[in-house]
CSV table of C-alpha atoms in Angstrom, one decimal:
chain,number,residue,atom,x,y,z
A,76,MET,CA,-28.0,-2.9,-38.8
A,77,PRO,CA,-26.2,0.2,-37.3
A,78,SER,CA,-28.4,3.3,-37.0
A,79,TYR,CA,-27.8,6.3,-39.1
A,80,GLU,CA,-27.1,8.3,-35.9
A,81,LEU,CA,-24.1,6.1,-35.2
A,82,PHE,CA,-22.9,6.4,-38.8
A,83,ILE,CA,-23.1,10.2,-38.8
A,84,GLY,CA,-21.5,10.4,-35.4
A,85,LEU,CA,-18.6,8.3,-36.5
A,86,ARG,CA,-18.3,10.3,-39.7
A,87,TYR,CA,-18.1,13.6,-37.8
A,88,THR,CA,-15.4,12.2,-35.6
A,89,ARG,CA,-13.3,11.0,-38.5
A,90,ALA,CA,-13.9,13.8,-41.0
A,91,LYS,CA,-11.7,16.8,-41.4
A,92,ARG,CA,-13.4,19.9,-39.9
A,93,ARG,CA,-13.3,23.3,-41.3
A,94,ASN,CA,-12.3,24.5,-37.9
A,95,HIS,CA,-9.1,22.8,-36.9
A,96,PHE,CA,-9.2,24.2,-33.4
A,97,ILE,CA,-12.1,21.8,-32.7
A,98,SER,CA,-9.8,18.9,-33.6
A,99,PHE,CA,-7.1,20.3,-31.4
A,100,ILE,CA,-9.5,20.5,-28.4
A,101,SER,CA,-10.7,17.0,-29.1
A,102,LEU,CA,-7.1,15.8,-29.0
A,103,ILE,CA,-6.4,17.6,-25.8
A,104,SER,CA,-9.5,16.0,-24.2
A,105,LEU,CA,-8.4,12.6,-25.4
A,106,MET,CA,-4.9,13.0,-24.0
A,107,GLY,CA,-6.2,14.4,-20.7
A,108,ILE,CA,-8.4,11.3,-20.2
A,109,THR,CA,-5.6,9.0,-21.2
A,110,LEU,CA,-3.0,10.6,-18.8
A,111,GLY,CA,-5.5,10.9,-16.0
A,112,MET,CA,-6.4,7.2,-16.3
A,113,THR,CA,-2.8,6.2,-16.5
A,114,ALA,CA,-1.8,8.2,-13.5
A,115,LEU,CA,-4.8,7.1,-11.4
A,116,ILE,CA,-4.3,3.4,-12.1
A,117,THR,CA,-0.6,3.6,-11.4
A,118,VAL,CA,-1.0,5.5,-8.2
A,119,MET,CA,-3.6,3.1,-6.9
A,120,SER,CA,-1.4,0.2,-7.8
A,121,VAL,CA,1.6,1.8,-6.0
A,122,MET,CA,-0.5,2.5,-2.9
A,123,ASN,CA,-1.8,-1.1,-2.9
A,124,GLY,CA,1.8,-2.2,-3.2
A,125,PHE,CA,2.9,-0.1,-0.3
A,126,GLN,CA,0.1,-1.5,1.9
A,127,LYS,CA,1.0,-5.0,1.0
A,128,GLU,CA,4.8,-4.5,1.5
A,129,VAL,CA,4.3,-2.8,4.8
A,130,ARG,CA,2.0,-5.5,6.0
A,131,THR,CA,4.3,-8.3,4.8
A,132,ARG,CA,7.4,-6.8,6.4
A,133,ILE,CA,5.8,-5.9,9.6
A,134,LEU,CA,4.2,-9.3,10.0
A,135,GLY,CA,7.4,-11.0,9.0
A,136,VAL,CA,8.9,-9.7,12.3
A,137,ALA,CA,5.8,-9.0,14.4
A,138,SER,CA,3.0,-11.5,15.1
A,139,HIS,CA,-0.6,-11.9,13.9
A,140,ILE,CA,-1.8,-11.9,17.6
A,141,GLN,CA,0.0,-11.1,20.8
A,142,VAL,CA,-1.1,-12.4,24.2
A,143,SER,CA,0.6,-10.5,26.9
A,144,GLY,CA,0.3,-10.3,30.7
A,145,ILE,CA,-1.7,-7.5,32.2
A,146,ASN,CA,1.4,-6.1,34.0
A,147,GLY,CA,3.8,-7.0,31.2
A,148,SER,CA,4.5,-10.4,32.8
A,149,LEU,CA,2.9,-13.8,32.1
A,150,THR,CA,3.5,-16.9,34.1
A,151,ASP,CA,2.8,-20.5,32.9
A,152,TRP,CA,3.1,-19.5,29.3
A,153,ARG,CA,2.9,-23.1,28.1
A,154,LYS,CA,-0.7,-23.4,29.4
A,155,VAL,CA,-1.6,-20.2,27.7
A,156,ALA,CA,-0.1,-21.4,24.4
A,157,ASP,CA,-1.9,-24.7,24.6
A,158,GLU,CA,-5.2,-23.0,25.3
A,159,ALA,CA,-4.7,-20.6,22.3
A,160,LEU,CA,-3.7,-23.5,20.0
A,161,LYS,CA,-7.2,-25.1,20.6
A,162,HIS,CA,-8.6,-22.4,18.3
A,163,PRO,CA,-8.8,-23.9,14.7
A,164,GLU,CA,-7.3,-20.7,13.1
A,165,VAL,CA,-4.2,-20.7,15.3
A,166,GLU,CA,-1.3,-22.4,13.6
A,167,ALA,CA,1.6,-21.8,16.0
A,168,ALA,CA,2.5,-20.1,19.3
A,169,ALA,CA,5.8,-18.9,20.7
A,170,PRO,CA,6.8,-17.2,24.0
A,171,TYR,CA,8.7,-14.0,24.1
A,172,VAL,CA,10.4,-11.5,26.4
A,173,SER,CA,10.2,-7.9,25.3
A,174,ALA,CA,12.2,-5.0,27.0
A,175,GLN,CA,14.0,-1.8,26.3
A,176,GLY,CA,17.8,-1.7,26.2
A,177,MET,CA,20.9,-0.1,24.7
A,178,VAL,CA,23.7,-1.7,22.8
A,179,SER,CA,27.3,-0.2,22.9
A,180,PHE,CA,30.3,-0.8,20.8
A,181,ASP,CA,33.5,1.3,20.7
A,182,GLN,CA,31.8,4.4,22.3
A,183,ILE,CA,28.8,4.1,19.9
A,184,VAL,CA,25.5,3.6,21.7
A,185,SER,CA,22.1,2.9,20.2
A,186,GLY,CA,18.7,2.3,21.8
A,187,VAL,CA,17.0,-1.0,20.9
A,188,VAL,CA,14.1,-3.3,21.6
A,189,VAL,CA,15.3,-6.5,23.1
A,190,ARG,CA,13.3,-9.6,22.3
A,191,GLY,CA,14.0,-12.9,24.0
A,192,VAL,CA,12.9,-15.9,21.9
A,193,LEU,CA,13.1,-19.6,21.6
A,194,PRO,CA,14.6,-20.0,18.1
A,195,ASP,CA,12.8,-23.2,17.1
A,196,MET,CA,9.4,-21.9,18.2
A,197,GLU,CA,10.0,-18.3,17.0
A,198,ASP,CA,10.6,-19.5,13.4
A,199,ARG,CA,7.0,-20.8,13.4
A,200,VAL,CA,5.4,-17.5,14.1
A,201,ALA,CA,7.7,-15.1,12.2
A,202,ASP,CA,9.9,-15.1,9.1
A,203,LEU,CA,13.1,-14.0,10.9
A,204,GLY,CA,14.8,-17.3,10.0
A,205,ARG,CA,14.4,-16.5,6.3
A,206,MET,CA,15.6,-13.0,6.8
A,207,MET,CA,19.0,-14.0,8.1
A,208,ILE,CA,21.8,-12.7,5.8
A,209,ASP,CA,24.6,-13.9,8.1
A,210,GLY,CA,24.4,-16.7,10.7
A,211,LYS,CA,21.3,-18.6,11.8
A,212,LEU,CA,18.6,-18.0,14.4
A,213,GLU,CA,19.4,-21.4,15.8
A,214,ASP,CA,22.9,-20.1,16.8
A,215,LEU,CA,21.1,-18.5,19.8
A,216,VAL,CA,22.1,-21.0,22.5
A,217,PRO,CA,21.1,-20.5,26.2
A,218,GLY,CA,24.0,-19.5,28.5
A,219,ARG,CA,26.3,-18.4,25.6
A,220,PHE,CA,24.8,-15.0,25.4
A,221,GLY,CA,24.6,-14.7,21.7
A,222,ILE,CA,22.7,-11.9,20.0
A,223,VAL,CA,21.2,-11.4,16.5
A,224,ILE,CA,20.9,-7.8,15.3
A,225,GLY,CA,19.5,-6.0,12.2
A,226,ARG,CA,21.6,-5.0,9.2
A,227,GLU,CA,21.1,-1.2,9.8
A,228,LEU,CA,22.2,-1.5,13.4
A,229,SER,CA,25.3,-3.5,12.4
A,230,ARG,CA,26.2,-0.6,10.0
A,231,THR,CA,25.5,2.0,12.7
A,232,LEU,CA,27.8,0.2,15.2
A,233,GLY,CA,30.3,-1.0,12.6
A,234,VAL,CA,30.1,-4.6,13.8
A,235,PHE,CA,30.0,-8.0,12.1
A,236,THR,CA,29.3,-11.6,13.1
A,237,GLY,CA,31.7,-12.7,15.9
A,238,ASP,CA,32.1,-9.2,17.4
A,239,LYS,CA,31.2,-8.6,21.0
A,240,ILE,CA,28.9,-5.8,22.0
A,241,VAL,CA,27.6,-4.7,25.4
A,242,LEU,CA,23.8,-4.8,26.1
A,243,ILE,CA,22.7,-2.3,28.7
A,244,SER,CA,19.5,-2.9,30.7
A,245,PRO,CA,18.0,0.4,32.0
A,246,GLN,CA,16.5,-1.6,34.9
A,247,GLY,CA,19.3,-0.8,37.3
A,248,GLN,CA,20.6,-2.6,40.4
A,249,VAL,CA,21.1,-0.9,43.7
A,250,THR,CA,24.7,-0.6,44.9
A,251,PRO,CA,26.4,1.4,47.6
A,252,ALA,CA,27.4,3.8,44.8
A,253,GLY,CA,23.7,4.2,43.8
A,254,ILE,CA,21.5,2.7,41.1
A,255,LEU,CA,23.6,1.4,38.2
A,256,PRO,CA,22.3,-0.1,35.0
A,257,ARG,CA,23.0,-3.8,34.3
A,258,LEU,CA,25.6,-4.6,31.7
A,259,LYS,CA,26.2,-7.8,29.8
A,260,GLN,CA,28.5,-8.6,27.0
A,261,PHE,CA,26.9,-10.5,24.0
A,262,THR,CA,28.5,-12.1,21.0
A,263,ILE,CA,26.9,-11.3,17.6
A,264,VAL,CA,25.9,-14.7,16.1
A,265,GLY,CA,23.7,-13.4,13.2
A,266,ILE,CA,22.5,-10.5,11.3
A,267,PHE,CA,19.0,-10.2,9.7
A,268,GLU,CA,17.5,-7.9,7.2
A,269,ALA,CA,13.7,-7.4,7.4
A,270,GLY,CA,13.6,-4.7,4.8
A,271,HIS,CA,11.9,-2.5,7.4
A,272,PHE,CA,14.1,0.3,8.7
A,273,GLU,CA,12.5,0.4,12.1
A,274,TYR,CA,13.2,-3.3,12.8
A,275,ASP,CA,16.6,-3.4,11.0
A,276,SER,CA,17.9,-0.6,13.1
A,277,GLY,CA,16.2,-1.1,16.4
A,278,LEU,CA,15.5,-4.8,17.2
A,279,VAL,CA,17.9,-7.3,18.7
A,280,LEU,CA,17.1,-11.0,19.4
A,281,ILE,CA,18.6,-13.0,22.3
A,282,HIS,CA,17.7,-16.4,23.7
A,283,LEU,CA,14.7,-16.5,26.0
A,284,ALA,CA,16.7,-17.9,28.9
A,285,ASP,CA,19.4,-15.1,28.5
A,286,ALA,CA,16.6,-12.5,28.5
A,287,GLN,CA,15.1,-13.9,31.6
A,288,LYS,CA,18.5,-13.7,33.4
A,289,LEU,CA,19.2,-10.2,32.2
A,290,TYR,CA,15.9,-8.8,33.2
A,291,ARG,CA,15.6,-11.0,36.4
A,292,MET,CA,12.5,-13.0,35.4
A,293,GLU,CA,11.6,-16.4,36.7
A,294,GLU,CA,12.2,-19.5,34.5
A,295,ASP,CA,8.5,-19.8,33.5
A,296,GLN,CA,7.9,-16.1,33.3
A,297,VAL,CA,7.7,-14.3,30.0
A,298,SER,CA,6.2,-11.1,28.6
A,299,GLY,CA,3.7,-13.0,26.5
A,300,VAL,CA,2.9,-15.4,23.7
A,301,ARG,CA,2.9,-14.6,20.0
A,302,LEU,CA,0.5,-16.4,17.7
A,303,LYS,CA,0.4,-17.1,14.0
A,304,LEU,CA,-2.9,-17.6,12.2
A,305,ASP,CA,-3.9,-19.5,9.1
A,306,ASP,CA,-5.5,-16.3,7.7
A,307,LEU,CA,-4.0,-13.1,9.0
A,308,PHE,CA,-7.1,-11.1,7.9
A,309,GLN,CA,-9.1,-13.1,10.5
A,310,ALA,CA,-6.9,-11.7,13.3
A,311,PRO,CA,-9.5,-9.2,14.8
A,312,GLN,CA,-12.2,-11.9,15.0
A,313,VAL,CA,-9.8,-14.6,16.3
A,314,ALA,CA,-8.6,-12.2,19.0
A,315,ARG,CA,-12.1,-11.7,20.3
A,316,GLU,CA,-12.8,-15.5,20.2
A,317,LEU,CA,-9.6,-16.3,22.2
A,318,ALA,CA,-10.6,-14.2,25.2
A,319,PRO,CA,-12.9,-16.9,26.7
A,320,LEU,CA,-10.5,-19.7,25.8
A,321,ILE,CA,-7.6,-18.4,27.9
A,322,SER,CA,-8.0,-18.8,31.6
A,323,ALA,CA,-5.2,-16.4,32.7
A,324,ASP,CA,-5.6,-12.6,32.9
A,325,VAL,CA,-4.1,-11.5,29.6
A,326,TYR,CA,-4.3,-8.6,27.2
A,327,ILE,CA,-4.9,-9.8,23.6
A,328,THR,CA,-4.1,-7.5,20.6
A,329,ASP,CA,-3.9,-8.3,16.9
A,330,TRP,CA,-1.7,-6.8,14.2
A,331,SER,CA,-4.4,-4.5,12.8
A,332,ARG,CA,-4.6,-2.7,16.2
A,333,GLN,CA,-0.9,-2.8,17.0
A,334,HIS,CA,0.0,-1.1,13.6
A,335,ALA,CA,-3.3,0.6,12.9
A,336,ASN,CA,-1.7,4.0,12.2
A,337,TYR,CA,0.4,2.7,9.4
A,338,PHE,CA,-2.4,1.1,7.5
A,339,ARG,CA,-4.9,3.8,8.2
A,340,ALA,CA,-2.5,6.4,6.9
A,341,ILE,CA,-1.9,4.5,3.7
A,342,GLN,CA,-5.7,4.0,3.2
A,343,ILE,CA,-6.3,7.7,3.7
A,344,GLU,CA,-3.5,8.7,1.3
A,345,LYS,CA,-4.8,6.3,-1.3
A,346,ARG,CA,-8.3,7.7,-1.1
A,347,MET,CA,-7.2,11.3,-1.3
A,348,LEU,CA,-4.8,10.7,-4.2
A,349,SER,CA,-7.5,8.8,-6.0
A,350,LEU,CA,-9.9,11.7,-5.5
A,351,ILE,CA,-7.3,14.3,-6.7
A,352,LEU,CA,-6.4,12.3,-9.8
A,353,ALA,CA,-10.1,11.6,-10.5
A,354,LEU,CA,-10.5,15.4,-10.8
A,355,ILE,CA,-8.0,15.3,-13.6
A,356,ILE,CA,-10.1,12.8,-15.5
A,357,ALA,CA,-13.2,15.0,-14.7
A,358,VAL,CA,-11.5,18.1,-16.1
A,359,ALA,CA,-10.5,16.2,-19.3
A,360,ALA,CA,-14.0,14.7,-19.6
A,361,PHE,CA,-15.6,18.1,-19.3
A,362,ASN,CA,-13.3,19.5,-22.0
A,363,ILE,CA,-15.5,17.3,-24.2
A,364,VAL,CA,-18.3,19.8,-23.5
A,365,SER,CA,-16.4,22.6,-25.1
A,366,THR,CA,-15.4,20.4,-28.0
A,367,LEU,CA,-18.9,19.4,-28.7
A,368,VAL,CA,-20.3,22.9,-28.2
A,369,MET,CA,-17.9,24.1,-30.9
A,370,ALA,CA,-18.8,21.1,-33.1
A,371,VAL,CA,-22.5,21.9,-32.8
A,372,THR,CA,-21.8,25.5,-33.8
A,373,ASP,CA,-19.7,24.3,-36.7
A,374,LYS,CA,-22.3,21.8,-37.9
A,375,GLN,CA,-25.5,23.9,-37.5
A,376,SER,CA,-26.2,23.8,-41.2
A,377,ASP,CA,-25.8,20.0,-41.3
A,378,ILE,CA,-28.1,19.7,-38.3
A,379,ALA,CA,-30.7,21.9,-40.0
A,380,ILE,CA,-30.6,19.7,-43.1
A,381,LEU,CA,-31.0,16.6,-41.1
A,382,ARG,CA,-34.0,18.1,-39.3
A,383,THR,CA,-35.6,19.1,-42.6
A,384,LEU,CA,-35.1,15.5,-43.8
A,385,GLY,CA,-37.1,14.2,-40.9
A,386,ALA,CA,-34.5,13.6,-38.1
A,387,SER,CA,-36.0,14.0,-34.7
A,388,PRO,CA,-34.3,16.0,-31.9
A,389,ARG,CA,-33.5,12.7,-30.1
A,390,SER,CA,-31.7,11.5,-33.2
A,391,ILE,CA,-29.6,14.7,-33.3
A,392,MET,CA,-28.7,14.2,-29.7
A,393,LYS,CA,-27.6,10.6,-30.4
A,394,VAL,CA,-25.3,11.9,-33.2
A,395,PHE,CA,-23.3,14.1,-30.9
A,396,ILE,CA,-23.4,11.7,-27.9
A,397,VAL,CA,-21.8,9.1,-30.2
A,398,GLN,CA,-19.1,11.7,-31.1
A,399,GLY,CA,-18.3,12.6,-27.5
A,400,THR,CA,-18.6,9.0,-26.2
A,401,LEU,CA,-16.1,7.8,-28.9
A,402,ILE,CA,-13.5,10.3,-27.5
A,403,GLY,CA,-14.2,9.0,-24.0
A,404,ILE,CA,-14.0,5.3,-24.9
A,405,LEU,CA,-10.8,5.8,-26.9
A,406,GLY,CA,-9.2,7.9,-24.1
A,407,THR,CA,-10.3,5.4,-21.4
A,408,THR,CA,-9.0,2.4,-23.4
A,409,LEU,CA,-5.6,4.1,-24.0
A,410,GLY,CA,-5.5,5.1,-20.3
A,411,VAL,CA,-6.2,1.5,-19.1
A,412,ILE,CA,-3.5,0.1,-21.4
A,413,GLY,CA,-1.0,2.8,-20.3
A,414,GLY,CA,-1.9,2.4,-16.6
A,415,VAL,CA,-1.6,-1.4,-16.6
A,416,LEU,CA,1.7,-1.3,-18.4
A,417,LEU,CA,3.1,1.4,-16.2
A,418,ALA,CA,1.8,-0.3,-13.0
A,419,TYR,CA,3.6,-3.6,-14.0
A,420,ASN,CA,6.8,-1.8,-14.8
A,421,VAL,CA,6.9,1.1,-12.3
A,422,GLU,CA,9.9,-0.2,-10.5
A,423,ALA,CA,12.0,-0.3,-13.7
A,424,VAL,CA,10.8,3.2,-14.7
A,425,ILE,CA,11.6,4.7,-11.3
A,426,ALA,CA,15.0,3.0,-11.3
A,427,THR,CA,15.8,4.4,-14.7
A,428,ILE,CA,14.7,7.9,-13.6
A,429,GLU,CA,16.9,7.7,-10.4
A,430,ARG,CA,19.9,6.5,-12.4
A,431,LEU,CA,19.5,9.2,-15.1
A,432,PHE,CA,19.0,12.1,-12.7
A,433,SER,CA,21.0,10.8,-9.7
A,434,VAL,CA,18.1,11.1,-7.3
A,435,GLN,CA,16.6,8.8,-4.7
A,436,PHE,CA,12.9,9.0,-4.2
A,437,LEU,CA,12.7,6.8,-1.1
A,438,SER,CA,15.5,7.0,1.4
A,439,ARG,CA,16.0,4.0,3.7
A,440,GLU,CA,16.6,6.4,6.6
A,441,VAL,CA,13.2,8.1,6.2
A,442,TYR,CA,10.8,5.6,4.7
A,443,TYR,CA,10.0,2.1,5.8
A,444,ILE,CA,10.3,0.8,2.3
A,445,SER,CA,13.1,2.0,0.0
A,446,GLU,CA,11.7,0.6,-3.3
A,447,ILE,CA,8.5,1.5,-5.0
A,448,PRO,CA,6.2,-1.6,-5.1
A,449,SER,CA,3.2,-2.1,-7.3
A,450,ASP,CA,0.2,-4.4,-6.7
A,451,LEU,CA,-2.4,-4.0,-9.5
A,452,HIS,CA,-5.9,-4.9,-8.6
A,453,PHE,CA,-8.2,-5.3,-11.7
A,454,ALA,CA,-11.2,-4.3,-9.6
A,455,ASP,CA,-9.5,-0.8,-9.3
A,456,VAL,CA,-9.0,-0.7,-13.0
A,457,ILE,CA,-12.6,-1.6,-13.7
A,458,THR,CA,-13.8,1.0,-11.2
A,459,VAL,CA,-11.6,3.8,-12.7
A,460,ALA,CA,-12.7,2.9,-16.2
A,461,ALA,CA,-16.3,2.9,-15.3
A,462,VAL,CA,-16.0,6.3,-13.6
A,463,SER,CA,-14.2,7.7,-16.6
A,464,PHE,CA,-16.9,6.4,-19.0
A,465,VAL,CA,-19.7,7.8,-16.9
A,466,LEU,CA,-18.1,11.3,-16.7
A,467,THR,CA,-17.5,11.2,-20.4
A,468,LEU,CA,-21.1,10.3,-21.0
A,469,LEU,CA,-22.4,13.0,-18.7
A,470,ALA,CA,-20.2,15.6,-20.5
A,471,THR,CA,-21.9,14.9,-23.8
A,472,LEU,CA,-25.5,15.5,-22.6
A,473,TYR,CA,-25.6,19.3,-22.6
A,474,PRO,CA,-23.9,19.9,-26.1
A,475,SER,CA,-26.1,17.1,-27.5
A,476,TYR,CA,-29.3,18.7,-26.0
A,477,ARG,CA,-28.2,22.1,-27.5
A,478,ALA,CA,-27.8,20.5,-30.9
A,479,SER,CA,-31.3,19.0,-30.7
A,480,ARG,CA,-32.7,22.5,-30.1
A,481,VAL,CA,-31.2,24.1,-33.3
A,482,ASN,CA,-33.9,25.8,-35.3
A,483,PRO,CA,-33.5,24.7,-39.0
A,484,ALA,CA,-34.8,28.0,-40.4
A,485,GLU,CA,-32.4,30.1,-38.4
A,486,ALA,CA,-29.5,27.9,-39.2
A,487,LEU,CA,-30.2,27.9,-43.0
A,488,ARG,CA,-31.0,31.7,-43.2
A,489,TYR,CA,-27.5,32.7,-44.3
A,490,GLU,CA,-26.4,29.6,-46.1
């Protein structure tokens, strides 16, 4: 059967108090916990979403592991690829040529990263084939000097599929007039959209053979080999295990090292925002202290009567712990419900706000991702709920202890 402490605590919570200010403070505490929980769960979900989106879009264009030559040049890449494929975690391998360049069209010039690829093999290690919005990656044919560019670059240059642009290699050739850059006209055979502004505006793809000709490389000479793994989170370990398997002098890097700054920045931001928003919950929870202190003052005569009827100090503490804990549980429950609902619908909410107020929170030209993603982890929800409950419980201890120390004779003197 429920104890009388629980019954009295619930009765105090439901009953109309003589001092309505106490009810107002209780409501403020409840709303503070609810809003703090909702904000914290939503922000953590959005940060998780950003981390997942950045990782997905980067690895859709980049590679899980990159094996490159010590001096930026790797010979006999087929042997290196075969040796890497012996590792059970390695699914596919593809050679690449990577170099700097500039593209020019109608007096508009833009700096780019030129990547020479074999279309059939490149599609196994990256998702560029699925990112094509015009043309196909297979349209890159050796000797025809076709080029695939990003959507943002096509907008900058004002070009479309079928247009011809000039690719300029900064590695010049010596002439009687001096050192001149090498120029080659390419035909746009496709346009891709990775959803990552850096790639969409600064990456172009050409056939591996055309890249070797443009940058004066031997037929079997490339910049390195790109690898795709069965589990991308095993990349650091696999990179270490590949070192003794590959006989050539190579430099092996994985995606977590190549793009460490992005993911480290997101992780730090997530922790700091979580800490700041947790303080909101702490402030709301400790408002319960003032609520219960005033409730203890308001109920001193009731406490004195309970003591004279035989209630122990511990029982009096339980009464007010029940009252404060109920506020915390209700606020936490409402906060979890609000946070989960908002996390699942944050994109629709943000879109509505942007449409109503004609604002744009994430510009494509500034941020890597122009939409606000959300990835709700229930482990985060449980952690936040547990922290909120513990803070609420701690906030009830002092007022409850003060109630247990009320002297019945002093409290009843003027009644």
